[in-house]
mmCIF file of C-alpha atoms in Angstrom:
data_model
loop_
_atom_site.group_PDB
_atom_site.id
_atom_site.type_symbol
_atom_site.label_atom_id
_atom_site.label_comp_id
_atom_site.label_asym_id
_atom_site.label_seq_id
_atom_site.Cartn_x
_atom_site.Cartn_y
_atom_site.Cartn_z
ATOM 1 C CA MET A 23 190.406 38.826 126.576
ATOM 2 C CA PRO A 24 190.953 41.241 123.624
ATOM 3 C CA LEU A 25 191.907 38.187 121.515
ATOM 4 C CA PHE A 26 188.632 36.489 122.444
ATOM 5 C CA PHE A 27 186.568 39.474 121.349
ATOM 6 C CA ASP A 28 188.568 39.788 118.124
ATOM 7 C CA ASN A 29 187.842 36.123 117.376
ATOM 8 C CA ILE A 30 184.154 36.413 118.165
ATOM 9 C CA LYS A 31 183.891 39.507 115.923
ATOM 10 C CA LEU A 32 185.569 37.602 113.095
ATOM 11 C CA ALA A 33 183.232 34.613 113.434
ATOM 12 C CA MET A 34 180.121 36.773 113.796
ATOM 13 C CA ALA A 35 181.072 38.901 110.783
ATOM 14 C CA ASN A 36 181.381 35.855 108.535
ATOM 15 C CA LEU A 37 178.206 34.282 109.910
ATOM 16 C CA ALA A 38 176.382 37.593 109.476
ATOM 17 C CA MET A 39 177.295 37.580 105.786
ATOM 18 C CA LEU A 40 175.654 34.193 105.412
ATOM 19 C CA TYR A 41 172.516 35.312 107.227
ATOM 20 C CA LEU A 42 172.222 38.408 105.061
ATOM 21 C CA ILE A 43 171.718 35.999 102.167
ATOM 22 C CA VAL A 44 169.206 34.114 104.339
ATOM 23 C CA ALA A 45 167.339 37.423 104.802
ATOM 24 C CA VAL A 46 167.237 37.837 101.030
ATOM 25 C CA GLY A 47 165.737 34.335 100.842
ATOM 26 C CA VAL A 48 163.047 35.302 103.364
ATOM 27 C CA PHE A 49 162.259 38.436 101.352
ATOM 28 C CA ALA A 50 162.197 36.523 98.049
ATOM 29 C CA ASP A 51 159.772 33.989 99.512
ATOM 30 C CA ARG A 52 157.473 36.658 100.946
ATOM 31 C CA ILE A 53 157.092 38.479 97.629
ATOM 32 C CA GLY A 54 156.817 35.270 95.617
ATOM 33 C CA TRP A 55 160.041 35.530 93.596
ATOM 34 C CA PHE A 56 161.619 32.429 95.151
ATOM 35 C CA PRO A 57 158.947 30.608 97.186
ATOM 36 C CA GLU A 58 159.602 27.520 99.272
ATOM 37 C CA ALA A 59 158.153 25.290 96.542
ATOM 38 C CA ALA A 60 160.788 26.580 94.109
ATOM 39 C CA ALA A 61 163.518 26.184 96.736
ATOM 40 C CA ARG A 62 162.579 22.545 97.305
ATOM 41 C CA LYS A 63 162.958 21.923 93.569
ATOM 42 C CA CYS A 64 166.559 23.148 93.886
ATOM 43 C CA THR A 65 167.338 20.618 96.634
ATOM 44 C CA GLU A 66 168.506 17.855 94.317
ATOM 45 C CA LEU A 67 170.593 20.311 92.280
ATOM 46 C CA LEU A 68 172.325 21.473 95.445
ATOM 47 C CA PHE A 69 172.639 18.015 96.979
ATOM 48 C CA TYR A 70 173.712 15.944 93.984
ATOM 49 C CA ILE A 71 175.697 18.445 91.870
ATOM 50 C CA ILE A 72 176.783 21.602 93.679
ATOM 51 C CA THR A 73 177.856 20.203 97.067
ATOM 52 C CA PRO A 74 179.939 17.400 95.473
ATOM 53 C CA CYS A 75 181.628 20.071 93.356
ATOM 54 C CA VAL A 76 182.546 21.969 96.539
ATOM 55 C CA ILE A 77 184.287 18.856 97.878
ATOM 56 C CA LEU A 78 185.972 18.107 94.559
ATOM 57 C CA ARG A 79 187.261 21.675 94.271
ATOM 58 C CA ALA A 80 188.901 21.334 97.688
ATOM 59 C CA PHE A 81 190.799 18.245 96.510
ATOM 60 C CA PHE A 82 191.687 19.887 93.185
ATOM 61 C CA THR A 83 193.201 22.944 94.857
ATOM 62 C CA MET A 84 194.987 21.287 97.791
ATOM 63 C CA GLU A 85 198.650 20.482 97.220
ATOM 64 C CA TYR A 86 199.676 17.041 98.432
ATOM 65 C CA SER A 87 202.065 16.890 101.360
ATOM 66 C CA PRO A 88 202.540 14.433 104.238
ATOM 67 C CA ALA A 89 201.225 17.135 106.582
ATOM 68 C CA ALA A 90 198.074 17.626 104.492
ATOM 69 C CA LEU A 91 197.458 13.875 104.348
ATOM 70 C CA ARG A 92 197.984 13.580 108.085
ATOM 71 C CA GLY A 93 195.557 16.469 108.622
ATOM 72 C CA LEU A 94 192.944 14.773 106.463
ATOM 73 C CA LEU A 95 193.252 11.535 108.446
ATOM 74 C CA ILE A 96 192.997 13.476 111.706
ATOM 75 C CA ALA A 97 189.912 15.227 110.326
ATOM 76 C CA LEU A 98 188.328 11.822 109.681
ATOM 77 C CA GLY A 99 189.040 10.892 113.291
ATOM 78 C CA CYS A 100 187.651 14.217 114.491
ATOM 79 C CA GLY A 101 184.490 13.710 112.453
ATOM 80 C CA THR A 102 184.040 10.276 114.008
ATOM 81 C CA LEU A 103 184.623 11.700 117.489
ATOM 82 C CA LEU A 104 182.149 14.501 116.845
ATOM 83 C CA HIS A 105 179.328 12.128 115.898
ATOM 84 C CA LEU A 106 180.077 9.608 118.639
ATOM 85 C CA THR A 107 179.957 12.452 121.168
ATOM 86 C CA GLY A 108 176.525 13.490 119.918
ATOM 87 C CA ILE A 109 175.239 9.921 120.040
ATOM 88 C CA LEU A 110 176.545 9.254 123.563
ATOM 89 C CA ALA A 111 175.381 12.621 124.925
ATOM 90 C CA SER A 112 171.855 12.292 123.528
ATOM 91 C CA GLU A 113 171.217 8.566 124.043
ATOM 92 C CA PRO A 114 170.256 8.743 127.760
ATOM 93 C CA PHE A 115 167.555 11.326 127.022
ATOM 94 C CA PHE A 116 165.968 9.836 123.907
ATOM 95 C CA ARG A 117 166.527 6.070 123.890
ATOM 96 C CA LYS A 118 163.246 5.305 125.685
ATOM 97 C CA GLY A 119 161.179 8.057 124.125
ATOM 98 C CA LYS A 120 157.655 7.030 123.103
ATOM 99 C CA ASN A 121 156.753 10.395 121.583
ATOM 100 C CA PRO A 122 157.277 10.197 117.781
ATOM 101 C CA LEU A 123 158.772 13.701 117.896
ATOM 102 C CA ASP A 124 161.608 12.335 120.028
ATOM 103 C CA SER A 125 163.075 10.637 116.963
ATOM 104 C CA ILE A 126 163.345 14.020 115.253
ATOM 105 C CA LEU A 127 164.851 15.712 118.293
ATOM 106 C CA HIS A 128 167.285 12.831 118.759
ATOM 107 C CA TYR A 129 168.491 13.050 115.152
ATOM 108 C CA ALA A 130 168.697 16.848 115.359
ATOM 109 C CA ALA A 131 170.867 16.615 118.480
ATOM 110 C CA VAL A 132 173.468 14.453 116.745
ATOM 111 C CA TYR A 133 173.674 15.526 113.103
ATOM 112 C CA GLY A 134 174.943 18.985 112.213
ATOM 113 C CA ASN A 135 174.790 20.990 109.014
ATOM 114 C CA CYS A 136 178.230 19.872 107.802
ATOM 115 C CA GLY A 137 177.497 20.591 104.150
ATOM 116 C CA TYR A 138 175.286 23.627 103.617
ATOM 117 C CA MET A 139 176.417 25.602 106.681
ATOM 118 C CA ALA A 140 179.870 24.319 107.661
ATOM 119 C CA LEU A 141 181.431 24.173 104.186
ATOM 120 C CA PRO A 142 180.596 27.807 103.285
ATOM 121 C CA LEU A 143 181.740 29.047 106.692
ATOM 122 C CA ALA A 144 184.941 26.993 106.494
ATOM 123 C CA GLN A 145 185.584 28.538 103.075
ATOM 124 C CA ALA A 146 185.083 32.022 104.521
ATOM 125 C CA LEU A 147 187.158 31.543 107.694
ATOM 126 C CA VAL A 148 189.864 29.079 106.632
ATOM 127 C CA GLY A 149 189.755 28.926 102.821
ATOM 128 C CA ASP A 150 190.111 25.869 100.599
ATOM 129 C CA GLU A 151 192.157 24.115 103.276
ATOM 130 C CA GLY A 152 189.200 24.387 105.635
ATOM 131 C CA VAL A 153 186.865 22.914 103.019
ATOM 132 C CA PHE A 154 189.399 20.140 102.430
ATOM 133 C CA TYR A 155 189.307 19.131 106.098
ATOM 134 C CA CYS A 156 185.542 19.675 106.411
ATOM 135 C CA SER A 157 184.963 17.316 103.491
ATOM 136 C CA ALA A 158 186.291 14.522 105.720
ATOM 137 C CA VAL A 159 183.627 15.382 108.306
ATOM 138 C CA VAL A 160 180.974 15.359 105.560
ATOM 139 C CA LEU A 161 182.063 11.831 104.630
ATOM 140 C CA VAL A 162 181.789 10.668 108.259
ATOM 141 C CA PHE A 163 178.430 12.440 108.551
ATOM 142 C CA GLN A 164 177.091 10.475 105.585
ATOM 143 C CA MET A 165 178.303 7.178 107.027
ATOM 144 C CA PHE A 166 176.712 7.827 110.432
ATOM 145 C CA SER A 167 173.488 9.405 109.168
ATOM 146 C CA PHE A 168 172.717 6.471 106.869
ATOM 147 C CA THR A 169 173.319 4.000 109.710
ATOM 148 C CA HIS A 170 172.581 5.396 113.157
ATOM 149 C CA GLY A 171 170.490 8.261 111.758
ATOM 150 C CA ALA A 172 168.287 5.933 109.719
ATOM 151 C CA TYR A 173 168.008 3.654 112.750
ATOM 152 C CA VAL A 174 166.774 6.538 114.908
ATOM 153 C CA MET A 175 164.304 7.955 112.402
ATOM 154 C CA SER A 176 162.883 4.558 111.454
ATOM 155 C CA GLY A 177 161.900 3.775 115.019
ATOM 156 C CA GLY A 178 164.860 1.566 115.756
ATOM 157 C CA ILE A 179 165.744 3.205 119.067
ATOM 158 C CA PRO A 180 165.901 0.595 121.847
ATOM 159 C CA GLY A 181 162.769 0.845 123.943
ATOM 160 C CA ARG A 182 160.722 2.730 121.398
ATOM 161 C CA ARG A 183 157.489 1.028 120.341
ATOM 162 C CA LEU A 184 156.348 1.326 116.763
ATOM 163 C CA ALA A 185 152.879 2.737 116.249
ATOM 164 C CA GLU A 186 150.145 0.402 115.064
ATOM 165 C CA GLY A 187 150.671 -0.362 111.404
ATOM 166 C CA GLU A 188 154.113 1.293 111.368
ATOM 167 C CA ALA A 189 156.776 -0.786 109.665
ATOM 168 C CA ARG A 190 160.443 -0.615 110.498
ATOM 169 C CA ALA A 191 162.190 0.732 107.412
ATOM 170 C CA ARG A 192 164.747 -1.357 105.567
ATOM 171 C CA PHE A 193 168.248 -0.068 105.799
ATOM 172 C CA PRO A 194 169.627 1.332 102.476
ATOM 173 C CA TRP A 195 173.091 -0.253 102.480
ATOM 174 C CA ARG A 196 174.075 1.075 99.070
ATOM 175 C CA SER A 197 173.545 4.615 100.319
ATOM 176 C CA LEU A 198 176.662 4.256 102.493
ATOM 177 C CA ILE A 199 178.793 4.599 99.352
ATOM 178 C CA LEU A 200 176.449 5.849 96.641
ATOM 179 C CA ASN A 201 175.730 9.264 98.118
ATOM 180 C CA ALA A 202 176.696 12.841 97.381
ATOM 181 C CA GLY A 203 179.084 13.129 100.331
ATOM 182 C CA VAL A 204 181.164 9.978 99.848
ATOM 183 C CA LEU A 205 181.454 9.715 96.051
ATOM 184 C CA PRO A 206 183.291 13.035 95.503
ATOM 185 C CA VAL A 207 185.767 12.066 98.249
ATOM 186 C CA LEU A 208 186.358 8.707 96.571
ATOM 187 C CA VAL A 209 187.058 10.566 93.314
ATOM 188 C CA GLY A 210 189.051 13.457 94.759
ATOM 189 C CA PHE A 211 191.229 11.643 97.275
ATOM 190 C CA PRO A 212 193.196 9.507 94.751
ATOM 191 C CA LEU A 213 193.833 12.617 92.653
ATOM 192 C CA PHE A 214 195.097 14.436 95.736
ATOM 193 C CA ALA A 215 197.190 11.518 97.034
ATOM 194 C CA LEU A 216 198.827 10.892 93.651
ATOM 195 C CA GLY A 217 199.409 14.585 92.963
ATOM 196 C CA LEU A 218 197.437 14.420 89.714
ATOM 197 C CA ARG A 219 196.154 17.627 88.132
ATOM 198 C CA LEU A 220 193.114 17.613 85.860
ATOM 199 C CA PRO A 221 192.937 20.075 82.951
ATOM 200 C CA GLU A 222 191.315 23.464 83.445
ATOM 201 C CA LEU A 223 188.568 22.306 81.091
ATOM 202 C CA VAL A 224 187.369 20.133 84.006
ATOM 203 C CA THR A 225 188.424 22.075 87.096
ATOM 204 C CA GLN A 226 187.032 25.468 86.028
ATOM 205 C CA PRO A 227 183.407 24.307 85.542
ATOM 206 C CA VAL A 228 183.645 22.396 88.837
ATOM 207 C CA GLY A 229 184.806 25.610 90.493
ATOM 208 C CA TRP A 230 181.983 27.642 88.975
ATOM 209 C CA LEU A 231 179.388 25.146 90.162
ATOM 210 C CA ALA A 232 180.986 25.011 93.628
ATOM 211 C CA SER A 233 180.754 28.795 93.931
ATOM 212 C CA MET A 234 176.944 28.477 93.832
ATOM 213 C CA ASN A 235 176.850 26.455 97.070
ATOM 214 C CA THR A 236 176.822 29.273 99.618
ATOM 215 C CA PRO A 237 174.310 31.656 98.015
ATOM 216 C CA LEU A 238 171.890 28.945 96.896
ATOM 217 C CA ALA A 239 171.969 27.052 100.204
ATOM 218 C CA MET A 240 171.403 30.218 102.217
ATOM 219 C CA LEU A 241 168.623 31.453 99.900
ATOM 220 C CA MET A 242 166.878 28.108 100.239
ATOM 221 C CA PHE A 243 167.182 28.178 104.004
ATOM 222 C CA GLY A 244 165.643 31.660 104.004
ATOM 223 C CA THR A 245 162.549 30.361 102.244
ATOM 224 C CA TYR A 246 162.147 27.579 104.826
ATOM 225 C CA LEU A 247 162.632 30.036 107.674
ATOM 226 C CA SER A 248 160.070 32.424 106.213
ATOM 227 C CA ARG A 249 157.139 30.110 106.959
ATOM 228 C CA THR A 250 158.288 28.651 110.284
ATOM 229 C CA ASN A 251 155.679 28.443 113.033
ATOM 230 C CA PHE A 252 157.798 28.996 116.142
ATOM 231 C CA ARG A 253 154.929 28.333 118.545
ATOM 232 C CA ALA A 254 154.409 24.860 117.124
ATOM 233 C CA ILE A 255 157.997 23.959 117.948
ATOM 234 C CA LEU A 256 157.079 23.700 121.639
ATOM 235 C CA ARG A 257 155.204 20.449 120.959
ATOM 236 C CA GLY A 258 158.459 18.592 121.536
ATOM 237 C CA LYS A 259 158.968 18.651 125.298
ATOM 238 C CA LYS A 260 162.590 17.551 124.937
ATOM 239 C CA LEU A 261 163.519 20.387 122.589
ATOM 240 C CA PRO A 262 165.743 22.122 125.208
ATOM 241 C CA ILE A 263 167.715 18.884 125.626
ATOM 242 C CA SER A 264 168.241 18.595 121.877
ATOM 243 C CA LEU A 265 169.340 22.243 121.713
ATOM 244 C CA ALA A 266 171.749 21.862 124.630
ATOM 245 C CA VAL A 267 173.362 18.713 123.233
ATOM 246 C CA LYS A 268 173.770 20.011 119.671
ATOM 247 C CA LEU A 269 174.787 23.608 120.329
ATOM 248 C CA PHE A 270 176.792 23.264 123.560
ATOM 249 C CA ALA A 271 177.670 19.718 124.656
ATOM 250 C CA VAL A 272 178.949 18.429 121.304
ATOM 251 C CA PRO A 273 181.117 21.451 120.395
ATOM 252 C CA SER A 274 182.474 21.753 123.959
ATOM 253 C CA ALA A 275 183.435 18.084 124.190
ATOM 254 C CA THR A 276 184.929 18.122 120.679
ATOM 255 C CA LEU A 277 186.962 21.241 121.430
ATOM 256 C CA ALA A 278 188.284 19.755 124.675
ATOM 257 C CA ALA A 279 189.317 16.552 122.897
ATOM 258 C CA LEU A 280 191.043 18.448 120.071
ATOM 259 C CA LEU A 281 192.993 20.644 122.466
ATOM 260 C CA LEU A 282 194.065 17.668 124.566
ATOM 261 C CA ALA A 283 195.196 15.899 121.383
ATOM 262 C CA GLY A 284 197.344 18.885 120.433
ATOM 263 C CA VAL A 285 195.356 19.851 117.320
ATOM 264 C CA ARG A 286 195.992 23.482 116.364
ATOM 265 C CA GLY A 287 195.927 25.868 113.422
ATOM 266 C CA PRO A 288 193.643 25.590 110.359
ATOM 267 C CA LEU A 289 192.703 22.007 111.209
ATOM 268 C CA LEU A 290 191.371 23.020 114.627
ATOM 269 C CA HIS A 291 189.511 25.974 113.123
ATOM 270 C CA ALA A 292 187.995 23.785 110.409
ATOM 271 C CA MET A 293 186.855 21.131 112.898
ATOM 272 C CA LEU A 294 185.209 23.636 115.243
ATOM 273 C CA ILE A 295 182.868 24.812 112.496
ATOM 274 C CA PRO A 296 181.000 21.522 111.840
ATOM 275 C CA ALA A 297 181.168 20.701 115.569
ATOM 276 C CA SER A 298 179.252 23.879 116.445
ATOM 277 C CA SER A 299 176.931 23.917 113.415
ATOM 278 C CA PRO A 300 173.145 23.671 113.884
ATOM 279 C CA SER A 301 171.046 20.648 112.965
ATOM 280 C CA ALA A 302 171.350 19.272 109.448
ATOM 281 C CA ASN A 303 168.772 19.886 106.732
ATOM 282 C CA SER A 304 168.683 16.106 106.358
ATOM 283 C CA THR A 305 166.660 16.069 109.595
ATOM 284 C CA VAL A 306 163.704 17.097 107.426
ATOM 285 C CA VAL A 307 164.581 14.690 104.602
ATOM 286 C CA PHE A 308 164.931 11.678 106.916
ATOM 287 C CA ALA A 309 161.773 12.605 108.833
ATOM 288 C CA ALA A 310 159.788 12.598 105.587
ATOM 289 C CA LYS A 311 161.435 9.398 104.354
ATOM 290 C CA TYR A 312 160.589 7.419 107.496
ATOM 291 C CA GLY A 313 157.088 8.755 108.061
ATOM 292 C CA ASN A 314 157.808 11.239 110.848
ATOM 293 C CA ASP A 315 156.523 14.828 111.077
ATOM 294 C CA ALA A 316 158.609 16.626 108.418
ATOM 295 C CA GLY A 317 156.937 19.955 109.212
ATOM 296 C CA TYR A 318 158.032 19.750 112.824
ATOM 297 C CA ALA A 319 161.535 18.685 111.724
ATOM 298 C CA SER A 320 161.741 21.798 109.554
ATOM 299 C CA GLN A 321 160.803 23.952 112.543
ATOM 300 C CA VAL A 322 163.450 22.299 114.743
ATOM 301 C CA VAL A 323 166.129 22.976 112.129
ATOM 302 C CA ALA A 324 164.974 26.587 111.819
ATOM 303 C CA VAL A 325 165.136 27.218 115.588
ATOM 304 C CA MET A 326 168.544 25.520 115.877
ATOM 305 C CA SER A 327 169.857 27.611 113.007
ATOM 306 C CA LEU A 328 168.602 30.864 114.488
ATOM 307 C CA LEU A 329 170.170 30.128 117.872
ATOM 308 C CA SER A 330 173.429 29.180 116.157
ATOM 309 C CA ILE A 331 173.822 32.823 115.134
ATOM 310 C CA LEU A 332 174.869 33.347 118.762
ATOM 311 C CA THR A 333 176.343 29.974 119.727
ATOM 312 C CA MET A 334 178.570 29.295 116.691
ATOM 313 C CA PRO A 335 180.637 32.506 116.991
ATOM 314 C CA LEU A 336 180.920 31.916 120.739
ATOM 315 C CA MET A 337 182.209 28.350 120.406
ATOM 316 C CA ILE A 338 184.551 29.201 117.524
ATOM 317 C CA ALA A 339 185.943 32.212 119.380
ATOM 318 C CA ILE A 340 186.557 30.139 122.532
ATOM 319 C CA GLY A 341 188.414 27.556 120.476
ATOM 320 C CA LEU A 342 190.534 30.085 118.607
ATOM 321 C CA THR A 343 191.397 31.884 121.831
ATOM 322 C CA LEU A 344 192.346 28.752 123.780
ATOM 323 C CA ALA A 345 194.449 27.510 120.856
ATOM 324 C CA GLY A 346 195.876 30.923 120.544
#
């Protein structure tokens, strides 16, 4: 029991550091120094430049070894398991939903904040090795979100009727490869596997840009949280189901599978973080792209993220203690 409380203190301390930056973002939005409009303009900078640099830095700093390669392959399998668990756990509740908000809640139940939340926390708790393994989950996230996620948000759920005049969106096949999560892995993995080292002229700027990920992502989230209407969130009657699947069912099932498979050490720690992370910011992006209520999606992400202050440390501490 003392070990459990030590683990939960460790996880809460690191998560608290992140949310202190979120609080600064709320403050900056309220006084007009960094309003939500300015934060949204930073989205592409964070998504297309800074986050890829975080993944690249992990590959640049990780020494090749058979054990590291095996861990990366296991992480890919864990990422696949994590998303399949979310899909299977949520499908019975949302597959026949006729409420347009169900698409948002369905997506939010499956797709976690693997990039903006999990990568910084993995860096804090596990270090570059944790980011290295988490980058594999980010890759799997991108593959699933641009297939199943797009299918859900575009009204492709079996049994769901499209509204009058609503067109089923075309699937962006090129986005499976040409996206900010997959491309840096495709660049970094060969360098890692071949043991190649790039000159400091390249790696140092990548490292500097990567170091911006945590503060900028958390500041931006603070601005979104600042204007959240928590009463409006109750419009989605299946919100408790989405919360239960994302914050409890998925991390619990993933943890059980990892323990049964004999996964331990930094790899286990790194996998627990994305498994227990709240809903992805892409919930809002996909909702806007496919004509759903982006404002409501933003509120769902905000509520999930607030509740994760309690659930993430709990799930991580349980995992660390059981693997002990």
